[in-house]
Coordinates of C-alpha atoms in Angstrom, one line a residue:
H1189 CA 0.0 0.0 0.0
L1190 CA 2.8 2.4 0.9
E1191 CA 4.6 1.5 -2.3
A1192 CA 1.5 2.3 -4.3
I1193 CA 1.2 5.7 -2.7
Q1194 CA 4.9 6.4 -3.5
S1195 CA 4.5 5.2 -7.1
L1196 CA 1.4 7.4 -7.7
K1197 CA 3.1 10.4 -6.1
Q1198 CA 6.2 10.0 -8.2
R1199 CA 4.2 9.5 -11.4
F1200 CA 1.6 12.2 -11.1
K1201 CA 3.3 14.5 -8.5
D1202 CA 1.0 17.4 -7.6
T1203 CA -1.3 17.1 -10.6
V1204 CA -3.7 14.8 -8.7
C1205 CA -4.6 14.3 -5.0
T1206 CA -3.0 11.0 -3.9
I1207 CA -5.1 9.7 -1.0
G1208 CA -4.1 7.3 1.7
W1209 CA -6.6 5.5 3.8
V1210 CA -7.1 4.0 7.2
V1211 CA -10.2 2.2 8.6
G1212 CA -12.0 4.1 11.4
P1213 CA -11.9 2.9 15.0
L1214 CA -15.5 1.7 15.4
Q1215 CA -15.3 -0.3 12.2
C1216 CA -12.1 -1.9 13.4
A1217 CA -13.9 -2.8 16.6
G1218 CA -16.6 -4.4 14.5
Y1219 CA -14.0 -6.5 12.8
L1220 CA -12.5 -7.5 16.1
Y1221 CA -15.6 -8.4 18.2
G1222 CA -18.2 -8.8 15.5
V1223 CA -20.8 -6.1 14.8
S1224 CA -23.5 -7.3 17.2
D1225 CA -21.1 -7.8 20.1
T1226 CA -19.5 -4.4 19.5
F1227 CA -22.8 -2.6 19.9
L1228 CA -23.7 -4.7 23.0
L1229 CA -20.7 -3.1 24.6
V1230 CA -22.5 0.2 24.6
Y1231 CA -24.7 -1.3 27.4
D1232 CA -22.6 -4.2 28.8
D1233 CA -19.1 -2.7 29.0
P1234 CA -18.9 0.9 27.8
R1235 CA -15.4 1.3 29.3
L1236 CA -14.1 -1.6 27.2
L1237 CA -15.6 -0.1 24.0
K1238 CA -14.0 3.3 24.7
D1239 CA -10.6 1.6 25.4
T1240 CA -10.9 -0.4 22.2
L1241 CA -11.6 2.7 20.1
Q1242 CA -8.6 4.4 21.6
F1243 CA -6.5 1.3 20.9
F1244 CA -7.4 1.4 17.2
V1245 CA -6.9 5.2 17.1
E1246 CA -3.2 4.5 18.1
Q1247 CA -2.9 1.9 15.3
A1248 CA -4.5 4.3 12.8
I1249 CA -2.1 7.1 13.7
A1250 CA 0.9 4.9 13.0
V1251 CA -0.5 4.0 9.6
V1252 CA -1.4 7.6 8.7
E1253 CA 2.1 8.8 9.6
S1254 CA 3.6 6.1 7.3
E1255 CA 1.3 7.2 4.5
A1256 CA 2.2 10.8 5.0
R1257 CA 5.9 10.0 4.7
S1258 CA 5.1 8.0 1.5
G1259 CA 3.5 11.1 -0.1
A1260 CA -0.2 11.0 0.6
D1261 CA -1.9 14.3 0.1
A1262 CA -5.1 13.4 2.1
I1263 CA -6.4 10.5 4.2
F1264 CA -9.7 8.7 3.5
V1265 CA -11.3 7.3 6.7
P1266 CA -14.2 4.9 6.3
D1267 CA -16.1 4.2 9.5
L1268 CA -19.4 2.9 8.4
L1269 CA -20.6 1.6 11.8
A1270 CA -20.6 5.2 13.1
A1271 CA -23.6 6.0 11.0
S1272 CA -27.2 6.5 12.3
Y1273 CA -28.1 3.0 11.0
F1274 CA -26.3 1.8 14.1
L1275 CA -25.9 4.6 16.7
S1276 CA -28.0 7.4 18.0
K1277 CA -26.6 10.9 17.9
E1278 CA -26.0 10.7 21.7
Q1279 CA -24.2 7.4 21.4
Y1280 CA -22.0 8.7 18.6
R1281 CA -21.2 11.8 20.6
E1282 CA -20.3 9.8 23.7
F1283 CA -18.3 6.9 22.3
V1284 CA -17.1 7.6 18.8
L1285 CA -16.7 11.4 18.4
P1286 CA -13.8 11.6 20.9
A1287 CA -11.9 8.9 19.0
H1288 CA -12.6 10.6 15.7
K1289 CA -11.4 13.9 17.1
R1290 CA -8.1 12.5 18.3
L1291 CA -7.4 10.7 15.0
F1292 CA -8.5 13.6 12.8
Q1293 CA -6.5 16.1 14.8
Q1294 CA -3.4 13.9 14.3
I1295 CA -4.0 13.8 10.6
H1296 CA -4.4 17.6 10.6
S1297 CA -1.1 17.9 12.4
L1298 CA 0.6 16.2 9.4
G1299 CA -0.9 18.9 7.1
L1300 CA -3.4 16.6 5.5
P1301 CA -7.2 16.9 5.1
V1302 CA -9.6 14.1 6.0
F1303 CA -12.1 12.6 3.7
F1304 CA -14.5 11.0 6.2
H1305 CA -16.8 8.3 4.9
P1306 CA -19.5 7.3 7.5
N1307 CA -22.1 6.8 4.7
E1308 CA -24.4 9.0 6.8
P1309 CA -27.8 9.8 5.1
R1310 CA -29.4 12.0 7.8
P1311 CA -28.6 15.8 8.0
E1312 CA -29.1 15.9 11.8
H1313 CA -26.4 13.3 12.2
L1314 CA -24.1 14.9 9.7
R1315 CA -24.5 18.1 11.7
V1316 CA -23.0 16.3 14.8
M1317 CA -20.2 14.8 12.7
A1318 CA -19.5 18.3 11.2
E1319 CA -18.1 19.3 14.6
L1320 CA -15.0 17.4 13.5
K1321 CA -14.1 20.3 11.2
L1322 CA -13.0 22.2 14.4
V1323 CA -9.9 19.9 14.5
C1324 CA -9.1 19.3 10.9
D1325 CA -9.9 20.2 7.2
L1326 CA -12.8 17.9 6.6
A1327 CA -15.2 16.6 4.0
I1328 CA -18.0 14.1 4.8
T1329 CA -19.7 11.7 2.4
V1330 CA -23.5 11.8 2.4
G1331 CA -24.9 8.2 2.6
S1332 CA -26.1 6.5 -0.6
E1333 CA -29.7 6.6 0.8
G1334 CA -29.5 10.3 1.6
N1335 CA -30.4 13.3 -0.4
I1336 CA -27.3 15.4 -0.8
V1337 CA -29.3 18.4 -2.1
E1338 CA -31.4 18.4 1.1
A1339 CA -28.3 17.9 3.2
K1340 CA -26.7 20.9 1.7
R1341 CA -29.8 23.0 2.2
Q1342 CA -29.9 22.1 5.9
L1343 CA -26.2 22.2 6.7
G1344 CA -25.2 25.1 4.4
D1345 CA -21.5 25.9 5.0
A1346 CA -21.3 23.9 8.2
V1347 CA -19.0 21.3 6.4
C1348 CA -17.8 20.3 3.0
L1349 CA -20.0 17.4 1.7
M1350 CA -18.9 14.6 -0.7
G1351 CA -21.1 12.6 -3.0
N1352 CA -23.7 11.7 -4.1
V1353 CA -23.8 10.1 -7.5
H1354 CA -25.6 6.8 -7.2
C1355 CA -23.0 4.2 -8.1
L1356 CA -25.5 1.4 -8.9
E1357 CA -28.8 2.8 -10.0
V1358 CA -27.3 5.5 -12.2
L1359 CA -23.6 4.8 -12.9
R1360 CA -23.8 1.1 -13.4
D1361 CA -27.4 0.5 -14.5
G1362 CA -28.3 3.8 -16.2
N1363 CA -27.2 5.3 -19.5
C1364 CA -25.1 8.3 -20.3
D1365 CA -28.1 10.6 -20.3
A1366 CA -29.1 9.5 -16.8
V1367 CA -25.6 10.1 -15.6
R1368 CA -25.5 13.6 -17.1
T1369 CA -28.8 14.5 -15.6
E1370 CA -27.8 13.4 -12.1
I1371 CA -24.5 15.2 -12.3
E1372 CA -26.1 18.5 -13.4
E1373 CA -28.8 18.3 -10.7
I1374 CA -26.1 17.8 -8.0
I1375 CA -24.0 20.6 -9.3
E1376 CA -26.9 23.0 -9.4
G1377 CA -28.2 21.9 -5.9
V1378 CA -24.9 21.4 -4.1
S1379 CA -21.7 22.3 -5.9
S1380 CA -22.6 25.8 -7.1
G1381 CA -22.8 26.9 -3.5
G1382 CA -19.3 25.7 -2.7
G1383 CA -18.2 23.2 -0.1
H1384 CA -18.7 20.1 -2.2
I1385 CA -16.6 17.3 -3.6
L1386 CA -18.5 15.4 -6.4
N1387 CA -18.0 11.6 -6.1
T1388 CA -19.8 8.3 -6.0
C1389 CA -20.3 7.7 -2.3
A1390 CA -16.7 6.3 -2.2
T1391 CA -17.2 3.3 -4.6
M1392 CA -17.7 2.4 -8.2
S1393 CA -18.8 -1.1 -9.2
F1394 CA -16.3 -3.1 -11.3
D1395 CA -19.0 -3.6 -14.0
T1396 CA -19.8 0.1 -14.4
P1397 CA -19.8 0.9 -18.2
R1398 CA -16.7 2.9 -19.2
E1399 CA -18.8 5.4 -21.1
N1400 CA -20.9 6.1 -18.0
A1401 CA -17.7 6.8 -15.9
V1402 CA -16.4 9.1 -18.6
A1403 CA -19.7 10.8 -18.9
M1404 CA -19.6 11.6 -15.2
V1405 CA -16.2 13.3 -15.4
Q1406 CA -16.8 15.1 -18.7
T1407 CA -20.2 16.4 -17.6
A1408 CA -18.8 17.9 -14.4
R1409 CA -15.9 19.5 -16.3
N1410 CA -18.1 20.8 -19.1
Y1411 CA -20.8 22.1 -16.7
Y1412 CA -18.4 24.1 -14.6
G1413 CA -16.8 25.6 -17.6
Q1414 CA -20.1 26.6 -19.1
K1415 CA -21.4 28.1 -15.9
G1416 CA -18.1 30.0 -15.2
L1417 CA -17.8 28.2 -11.8
L1418 CA -14.3 26.8 -12.2
D1419 CA -12.9 29.6 -10.0
R1420 CA -15.1 28.4 -7.1
V1421 CA -14.1 24.7 -7.2

């Protein structure tokens, strides 16, 4: 992984953003204990859960430091178990937010922004997660079941949002016209106000038609050029 970061950085230098990644602490706890047992700890042994999260923060920091030395320009942090599908806002704030703050603050100290991927669809939960911008330069993915236009309307400039091109229904199963329509709607509703990174909720299926992937990028580039928005990206 570190060799891949080095190779990309050497080949493309500063013409692209080379992103390292590390799995978030709650998702790591889920790998260790199993998902069900991890969330039972909220009630059965909250101290153990908090200690486990801090343990994985320490491991993540070591990985991030190695990635920074290898040339990473930003760090992608998936922590899907932190979403409202699994935790209430209060539980996230008590158990996970402190761990995220410590990890993200350390990434910030290395001069790198954080691309945080909780796959969170609900604006009210995104608002709590947006508190992390106080410790780092932050962008958060809106969940694949969420409405990023509505999220932008409710959050405004509270945090930079990422997404929300649907990777299956549109990119994989749609045609180029459907891709162009979705991209234009997202740009009008989200990007044009600033504070947005257009992407596909962090994944793209291996069987996505090439022409759809190309249509996504070309539509975004062409649309910004036509609207005179390039200076705001």
